[in-house]
């Protein structure tokens, strides 16, 4: 993968977001020509802003709900590979703006696929959804890629609907059996709860922790016993990039849905992850803010990553303590260091883990 992206034109939707900014930095470091389409970053402290990655790539502002705009950008820049990350990504916010959530997450995805469909240069499209796309039965084993889509809240159900749309477009317009006619490979990727430096979104545990720690206030936890599959942001990004490379090399073998989740040992409660954040940050205390009438959120949700492990040779590289320590270090250093270099340093740390663990990503 180290040499694969060099010189390729890679378009990322949602590049100003948390995962999108890290992906932009990583691909730029790998020598890709990165084109980013996104709304403005949410805060002045977002990783995209502080890293100044926008100065190193083609940085565009646009809304994925505008299908004609997307087609115009695709036509102008002729990307080879597309990573679609743009989304309304928050469960609790989806209760406040359910229509916009559906417009962005479902129709935005369809507009991206339509832009891919009319742009001959695009060979690979990786559509990023979420582990919450599955119909959650609160089961104690992980969901596999062929299980039913669903979702209780507007966010989760919109991602389930996006997955259904991706499957439909793949069968209708990007069918592997007709690859010689269309020349495109489309897949979806689902990941769990992602942590890492530069995330300041509301109602996410790590940003909530850091805001409280910086203000010397107790960390309020609204759902301390909820179980989540935690992973550092670099883990799923490595999976997305590996998947894109495999699709490029064997376009009819990998165009399907894929789970990218942590090892079993990294599946733990919200309260536990907050406690570890306090430990590695070096200060803080917890406060239970459980609400009896809070909007519904799943209590347990895990992914089965066997298919990615055996067919892509992908697996998570970091244990829970490694990922929390890496995350805490970013937030401890961002105010007095070059953030781009800090991100590159952490990417190199992760790349060394891959090499030392004998994986060929």
Short mmCIF file of C-alpha atoms in Angstrom, two decimals:
data_model
loop_
_atom_site.label_atom_id
_atom_site.label_comp_id
_atom_site.label_asym_id
_atom_site.label_seq_id
_atom_site.Cartn_x
_atom_site.Cartn_y
_atom_site.Cartn_z
CA UNK A 1 0.00 0.00 0.00
CA UNK A 2 2.98 2.30 0.59
CA UNK A 3 3.53 2.83 -3.14
CA UNK A 4 0.04 2.13 -4.45
CA UNK A 5 -1.46 5.61 -3.99
CA UNK A 6 1.52 7.55 -5.30
CA UNK A 7 0.41 9.69 -8.24
CA UNK A 8 -3.24 8.59 -8.10
CA UNK A 9 -6.02 11.16 -8.01
CA UNK A 10 -8.10 10.43 -4.92
CA UNK A 11 -11.31 12.31 -4.19
CA UNK A 12 -12.58 12.40 -0.61
CA UNK A 13 -16.00 13.69 0.39
CA UNK A 14 -16.14 14.94 3.96
CA UNK A 15 -12.41 15.69 4.05
CA UNK A 16 -12.83 18.46 6.65
CA UNK A 17 -14.32 16.00 9.11
CA UNK A 18 -12.51 13.95 11.72
CA UNK A 19 -11.85 10.79 9.72
CA UNK A 20 -11.64 12.69 6.44
CA UNK A 21 -8.86 14.97 7.66
CA UNK A 22 -6.75 12.05 8.86
CA UNK A 23 -7.34 10.20 5.58
CA UNK A 24 -6.33 13.32 3.62
CA UNK A 25 -3.08 13.62 5.56
CA UNK A 26 -2.24 9.94 5.18
CA UNK A 27 -2.96 9.86 1.44
CA UNK A 28 -0.99 13.07 0.90
CA UNK A 29 1.97 11.52 2.70
CA UNK A 30 1.64 8.47 0.43
CA UNK A 31 1.97 10.69 -2.63
CA UNK A 32 -1.65 10.83 -3.77
CA UNK A 33 -3.16 13.90 -5.42
CA UNK A 34 -6.02 14.51 -2.99
CA UNK A 35 -9.20 16.38 -3.95
CA UNK A 36 -11.49 17.14 -1.04
CA UNK A 37 -15.18 18.11 -1.16
CA UNK A 38 -16.83 19.09 2.11
CA UNK A 39 -18.71 21.65 4.12
CA UNK A 40 -16.70 23.96 6.38
CA UNK A 41 -15.09 22.39 9.44
CA UNK A 42 -17.27 22.66 12.52
CA UNK A 43 -14.78 24.28 14.91
CA UNK A 44 -11.53 26.22 14.72
CA UNK A 45 -9.83 23.40 16.63
CA UNK A 46 -10.77 20.58 14.23
CA UNK A 47 -7.88 18.44 13.02
CA UNK A 48 -8.45 19.72 9.48
CA UNK A 49 -7.97 23.33 10.59
CA UNK A 50 -5.04 22.86 12.94
CA UNK A 51 -3.13 20.50 10.63
CA UNK A 52 -3.58 22.94 7.71
CA UNK A 53 -3.92 19.95 5.39
CA UNK A 54 -6.17 22.10 3.21
CA UNK A 55 -3.08 23.99 2.05
CA UNK A 56 -1.49 20.80 0.72
CA UNK A 57 -4.43 19.37 -1.27
CA UNK A 58 -7.19 20.59 -3.59
CA UNK A 59 -9.60 21.89 -0.95
CA UNK A 60 -13.17 22.46 -2.17
CA UNK A 61 -16.36 23.47 -0.39
CA UNK A 62 -19.57 21.79 -1.49
CA UNK A 63 -22.61 19.87 -0.32
CA UNK A 64 -23.12 16.23 -1.34
CA UNK A 65 -26.84 16.94 -1.54
CA UNK A 66 -26.06 18.96 -4.70
CA UNK A 67 -25.77 16.28 -7.35
CA UNK A 68 -24.91 18.58 -10.24
CA UNK A 69 -22.09 20.19 -8.24
CA UNK A 70 -20.59 16.76 -7.60
CA UNK A 71 -20.77 15.80 -11.26
CA UNK A 72 -19.08 19.06 -12.24
CA UNK A 73 -16.22 18.51 -9.77
CA UNK A 74 -15.75 14.90 -10.87
CA UNK A 75 -15.68 16.01 -14.50
CA UNK A 76 -13.10 18.71 -13.77
CA UNK A 77 -10.69 16.69 -11.65
CA UNK A 78 -11.18 13.17 -13.09
CA UNK A 79 -10.44 11.16 -9.92
CA UNK A 80 -9.22 7.56 -10.04
CA UNK A 81 -10.48 6.55 -6.58
CA UNK A 82 -13.31 7.95 -4.45
CA UNK A 83 -13.72 7.69 -0.67
CA UNK A 84 -17.18 8.89 0.37
CA UNK A 85 -17.14 9.95 4.03
CA UNK A 86 -19.42 13.02 4.01
CA UNK A 87 -22.31 12.50 6.41
CA UNK A 88 -24.41 13.81 9.26
CA UNK A 89 -22.59 11.54 11.73
CA UNK A 90 -24.29 12.02 15.12
CA UNK A 91 -27.08 9.90 16.62
CA UNK A 92 -28.46 12.50 19.02
CA UNK A 93 -28.37 15.27 16.42
CA UNK A 94 -30.34 13.05 14.04
CA UNK A 95 -33.33 13.34 16.40
CA UNK A 96 -33.16 17.13 15.98
CA UNK A 97 -32.63 17.20 12.19
CA UNK A 98 -34.00 13.87 10.88
CA UNK A 99 -34.83 15.12 7.38
CA UNK A 100 -31.42 16.70 6.84
CA UNK A 101 -29.83 13.51 8.19
CA UNK A 102 -31.64 11.45 5.55
CA UNK A 103 -30.96 13.98 2.79
CA UNK A 104 -27.23 13.93 3.55
CA UNK A 105 -26.70 10.28 4.37
CA UNK A 106 -28.98 8.67 1.78
CA UNK A 107 -29.34 11.12 -1.10
CA UNK A 108 -25.78 12.38 -0.62
CA UNK A 109 -24.54 8.82 -1.08
CA UNK A 110 -26.70 8.37 -4.17
CA UNK A 111 -25.43 11.64 -5.67
CA UNK A 112 -21.83 10.48 -5.15
CA UNK A 113 -22.57 7.16 -6.86
CA UNK A 114 -24.23 8.96 -9.73
CA UNK A 115 -21.16 11.17 -10.13
CA UNK A 116 -19.03 8.04 -10.18
CA UNK A 117 -21.34 6.50 -12.77
CA UNK A 118 -20.90 9.34 -15.27
CA UNK A 119 -17.14 9.81 -14.74
CA UNK A 120 -15.07 7.37 -16.78
CA UNK A 121 -11.86 8.00 -14.82
CA UNK A 122 -13.23 6.54 -11.57
CA UNK A 123 -12.27 2.89 -11.13
CA UNK A 124 -12.89 2.41 -7.38
CA UNK A 125 -15.47 3.84 -4.99
CA UNK A 126 -15.38 3.08 -1.26
CA UNK A 127 -18.59 4.23 0.42
CA UNK A 128 -18.20 4.68 4.18
CA UNK A 129 -21.23 3.97 6.38
CA UNK A 130 -21.18 2.73 10.01
CA UNK A 131 -21.63 -0.29 12.24
CA UNK A 132 -24.99 1.23 13.21
CA UNK A 133 -26.38 0.37 9.76
CA UNK A 134 -27.31 -3.09 11.04
CA UNK A 135 -30.69 -3.91 12.59
CA UNK A 136 -29.43 -3.97 16.18
CA UNK A 137 -30.84 -6.79 18.29
CA UNK A 138 -28.48 -6.03 21.20
CA UNK A 139 -26.85 -9.43 20.60
CA UNK A 140 -23.56 -10.31 22.29
CA UNK A 141 -21.89 -11.56 19.10
CA UNK A 142 -20.73 -9.39 16.23
CA UNK A 143 -22.79 -8.56 13.16
CA UNK A 144 -21.66 -10.06 9.88
CA UNK A 145 -21.78 -8.27 6.54
CA UNK A 146 -24.77 -10.24 5.25
CA UNK A 147 -27.07 -9.50 8.19
CA UNK A 148 -30.15 -7.25 7.77
CA UNK A 149 -29.83 -3.48 7.60
CA UNK A 150 -31.98 -1.41 9.95
CA UNK A 151 -31.60 1.18 12.69
CA UNK A 152 -33.74 2.58 15.52
CA UNK A 153 -32.83 6.28 15.34
CA UNK A 154 -32.78 8.50 12.22
CA UNK A 155 -28.97 8.38 11.96
CA UNK A 156 -28.68 4.60 12.16
CA UNK A 157 -31.64 3.96 9.88
CA UNK A 158 -30.34 6.49 7.34
CA UNK A 159 -27.08 4.55 7.18
CA UNK A 160 -28.99 1.30 6.79
CA UNK A 161 -30.92 2.92 3.95
CA UNK A 162 -27.65 4.14 2.40
CA UNK A 163 -26.32 0.58 2.47
CA UNK A 164 -29.44 -0.64 0.66
CA UNK A 165 -28.96 2.09 -1.95
CA UNK A 166 -25.29 1.16 -2.39
CA UNK A 167 -26.25 -2.47 -2.92
CA UNK A 168 -28.93 -1.46 -5.43
CA UNK A 169 -26.61 0.81 -7.44
CA UNK A 170 -23.92 -1.88 -7.43
CA UNK A 171 -26.30 -4.48 -8.82
CA UNK A 172 -28.05 -2.10 -11.19
CA UNK A 173 -25.18 -0.02 -12.58
CA UNK A 174 -21.87 -1.45 -11.30
CA UNK A 175 -22.62 -5.16 -11.49
CA UNK A 176 -19.40 -7.21 -11.34
CA UNK A 177 -20.73 -9.47 -14.09
CA UNK A 178 -20.81 -6.46 -16.44
CA UNK A 179 -17.47 -4.99 -15.29
CA UNK A 180 -16.13 -4.85 -18.85
CA UNK A 181 -18.98 -2.49 -19.72
CA UNK A 182 -18.73 -0.01 -16.82
CA UNK A 183 -15.16 -0.52 -15.48
CA UNK A 184 -16.00 0.37 -11.87
CA UNK A 185 -15.77 -1.40 -8.51
CA UNK A 186 -17.99 -0.17 -5.65
CA UNK A 187 -17.86 -1.33 -2.01
CA UNK A 188 -19.13 -0.17 1.37
CA UNK A 189 -17.16 -0.10 4.61
CA UNK A 190 -18.57 -0.22 8.14
CA UNK A 191 -16.60 0.70 11.25
CA UNK A 192 -17.33 1.06 14.94
CA UNK A 193 -16.77 3.86 17.42
CA UNK A 194 -13.64 5.72 16.31
CA UNK A 195 -11.43 7.80 18.58
CA UNK A 196 -8.32 9.89 17.96
CA UNK A 197 -6.89 13.39 18.04
CA UNK A 198 -8.70 16.33 16.51
CA UNK A 199 -12.31 15.24 17.06
CA UNK A 200 -14.42 17.96 18.70
CA UNK A 201 -17.91 16.73 17.79
CA UNK A 202 -20.72 17.07 20.31
CA UNK A 203 -22.01 13.99 22.13
CA UNK A 204 -18.88 11.91 21.54
CA UNK A 205 -17.08 10.61 24.58
CA UNK A 206 -13.49 11.66 23.80
CA UNK A 207 -14.30 15.26 22.79
CA UNK A 208 -16.59 15.49 25.84
CA UNK A 209 -13.73 14.25 28.01
CA UNK A 210 -11.23 16.73 26.61
CA UNK A 211 -13.56 19.72 26.90
CA UNK A 212 -14.12 18.87 30.56
CA UNK A 213 -10.43 18.20 31.21
CA UNK A 214 -9.39 21.51 29.64
CA UNK A 215 -12.00 23.35 31.73
CA UNK A 216 -11.02 21.44 34.91
CA UNK A 217 -14.56 20.10 35.25
CA UNK A 218 -15.79 16.55 35.97
CA UNK A 219 -16.44 14.44 32.86
CA UNK A 220 -20.18 13.86 32.60
CA UNK A 221 -21.10 10.41 31.23
CA UNK A 222 -24.69 10.00 30.06
CA UNK A 223 -24.53 6.27 29.23
CA UNK A 224 -21.57 4.82 31.18
CA UNK A 225 -22.50 1.15 30.79
CA UNK A 226 -23.07 1.16 27.02
CA UNK A 227 -20.68 -1.22 25.28
CA UNK A 228 -18.91 -0.07 22.12
CA UNK A 229 -16.24 -1.47 19.76
CA UNK A 230 -13.57 1.22 20.20
CA UNK A 231 -10.83 1.73 17.64
CA UNK A 232 -8.33 4.43 16.80
CA UNK A 233 -9.13 6.43 13.67
CA UNK A 234 -6.11 5.03 11.84
CA UNK A 235 -7.41 1.47 12.14
CA UNK A 236 -10.46 1.73 9.86
CA UNK A 237 -8.66 4.16 7.55
CA UNK A 238 -6.01 1.52 6.93
CA UNK A 239 -8.84 -0.87 6.10
CA UNK A 240 -10.47 1.56 3.67
CA UNK A 241 -7.18 2.11 1.84
CA UNK A 242 -6.33 -1.57 1.76
CA UNK A 243 -9.80 -2.33 0.39
CA UNK A 244 -9.39 0.32 -2.33
CA UNK A 245 -6.07 -1.20 -3.36
CA UNK A 246 -7.55 -4.71 -3.50
CA UNK A 247 -10.50 -3.44 -5.54
CA UNK A 248 -8.16 -1.73 -7.99
CA UNK A 249 -6.13 -4.90 -8.45
CA UNK A 250 -9.09 -7.34 -8.54
CA UNK A 251 -12.17 -5.20 -9.26
CA UNK A 252 -14.78 -7.96 -9.30
CA UNK A 253 -13.66 -9.80 -6.14
CA UNK A 254 -14.08 -7.16 -3.42
CA UNK A 255 -17.08 -5.03 -4.47
CA UNK A 256 -19.31 -5.75 -1.45
CA UNK A 257 -19.78 -4.72 2.18
CA UNK A 258 -16.89 -4.92 4.69
CA UNK A 259 -16.61 -4.60 8.46
CA UNK A 260 -13.57 -2.97 10.06
CA UNK A 261 -13.63 -3.30 13.82
CA UNK A 262 -11.32 -3.77 16.79
CA UNK A 263 -10.18 -6.92 18.51
CA UNK A 264 -12.47 -8.37 21.17
CA UNK A 265 -10.32 -6.89 23.95
CA UNK A 266 -11.10 -3.37 22.73
CA UNK A 267 -14.84 -3.77 23.16
CA UNK A 268 -15.70 -2.09 26.46
CA UNK A 269 -17.97 0.44 28.14
CA UNK A 270 -18.14 4.20 27.69
CA UNK A 271 -17.22 4.59 31.35
CA UNK A 272 -14.11 2.46 30.93
CA UNK A 273 -12.86 4.42 27.92
CA UNK A 274 -13.38 7.69 29.83
CA UNK A 275 -11.45 6.32 32.83
CA UNK A 276 -8.54 5.36 30.58
CA UNK A 277 -8.59 8.81 29.00
CA UNK A 278 -8.26 10.35 32.47
CA UNK A 279 -5.35 8.02 33.22
CA UNK A 280 -3.37 8.86 30.07
CA UNK A 281 -4.24 12.55 30.11
CA UNK A 282 -3.03 12.76 33.69
CA UNK A 283 -6.00 14.31 35.48
CA UNK A 284 -9.81 14.40 35.75
CA UNK A 285 -12.79 12.67 37.35
CA UNK A 286 -16.06 11.13 36.17
CA UNK A 287 -19.65 12.13 36.85
CA UNK A 288 -22.60 9.85 36.03
CA UNK A 289 -25.22 11.84 34.08
CA UNK A 290 -27.52 8.96 33.10
CA UNK A 291 -30.95 10.17 31.98
CA UNK A 292 -34.10 8.08 32.30
CA UNK A 293 -35.78 9.81 29.34
CA UNK A 294 -32.73 10.27 27.10
CA UNK A 295 -33.09 9.55 23.35
CA UNK A 296 -32.58 5.89 22.52
CA UNK A 297 -29.04 4.73 21.86
CA UNK A 298 -27.92 1.11 21.56
CA UNK A 299 -26.42 -0.49 24.65
CA UNK A 300 -24.30 -3.03 22.84
CA UNK A 301 -23.17 -3.23 19.22
CA UNK A 302 -20.23 -5.20 17.84
CA UNK A 303 -18.90 -6.19 14.43
CA UNK A 304 -17.62 -9.53 13.21
CA UNK A 305 -14.47 -8.74 11.21
CA UNK A 306 -13.65 -12.29 10.15
CA UNK A 307 -14.18 -11.55 6.46
CA UNK A 308 -11.74 -8.61 6.48
CA UNK A 309 -9.26 -10.67 8.47
CA UNK A 310 -9.22 -13.64 6.12
CA UNK A 311 -9.94 -12.10 2.71
CA UNK A 312 -8.09 -8.77 3.05
CA UNK A 313 -5.49 -9.85 5.62
CA UNK A 314 -6.57 -6.84 7.70
CA UNK A 315 -6.75 -6.70 11.47
CA UNK A 316 -6.64 -4.09 14.20
CA UNK A 317 -3.09 -3.32 15.33
CA UNK A 318 -3.66 -1.46 18.61
CA UNK A 319 -5.04 -2.61 21.93
CA UNK A 320 -7.29 -0.38 24.01
CA UNK A 321 -4.51 1.21 26.02
CA UNK A 322 -2.41 1.97 22.95
CA UNK A 323 -5.27 3.73 21.17
CA UNK A 324 -6.31 5.78 24.20
CA UNK A 325 -2.72 6.77 24.96
CA UNK A 326 -2.17 7.87 21.35
CA UNK A 327 -5.39 9.87 21.48
CA UNK A 328 -4.56 11.52 24.80
CA UNK A 329 -1.11 12.46 23.53
CA UNK A 330 -2.62 14.36 20.58
CA UNK A 331 -4.86 16.41 22.87
CA UNK A 332 -2.01 17.07 25.31
CA UNK A 333 0.27 18.35 22.52
CA UNK A 334 -1.94 20.08 19.93
CA UNK A 335 -1.78 23.55 21.51
CA UNK A 336 2.02 23.82 21.43
CA UNK A 337 3.22 21.80 18.45
CA UNK A 338 2.92 21.53 14.67
CA UNK A 339 -0.29 19.52 14.33
CA UNK A 340 0.44 18.25 10.82
CA UNK A 341 3.75 16.85 12.01
CA UNK A 342 2.03 15.41 15.10
CA UNK A 343 -0.45 13.57 12.85
CA UNK A 344 2.33 12.31 10.57
CA UNK A 345 4.25 11.10 13.62
CA UNK A 346 1.22 9.12 14.80
CA UNK A 347 0.63 7.70 11.31
CA UNK A 348 4.26 6.56 11.26
CA UNK A 349 3.82 4.98 14.68
CA UNK A 350 0.83 3.06 13.38
CA UNK A 351 2.64 2.08 10.16
CA UNK A 352 5.48 0.68 12.27
CA UNK A 353 2.98 -1.40 14.22
CA UNK A 354 1.72 -2.88 10.96
CA UNK A 355 5.25 -3.71 9.86
CA UNK A 356 6.28 -5.13 13.23
CA UNK A 357 3.11 -7.24 13.45
CA UNK A 358 3.91 -8.82 10.09
CA UNK A 359 1.00 -7.39 8.13
CA UNK A 360 1.41 -6.34 4.52
CA UNK A 361 -0.88 -3.33 4.28
#
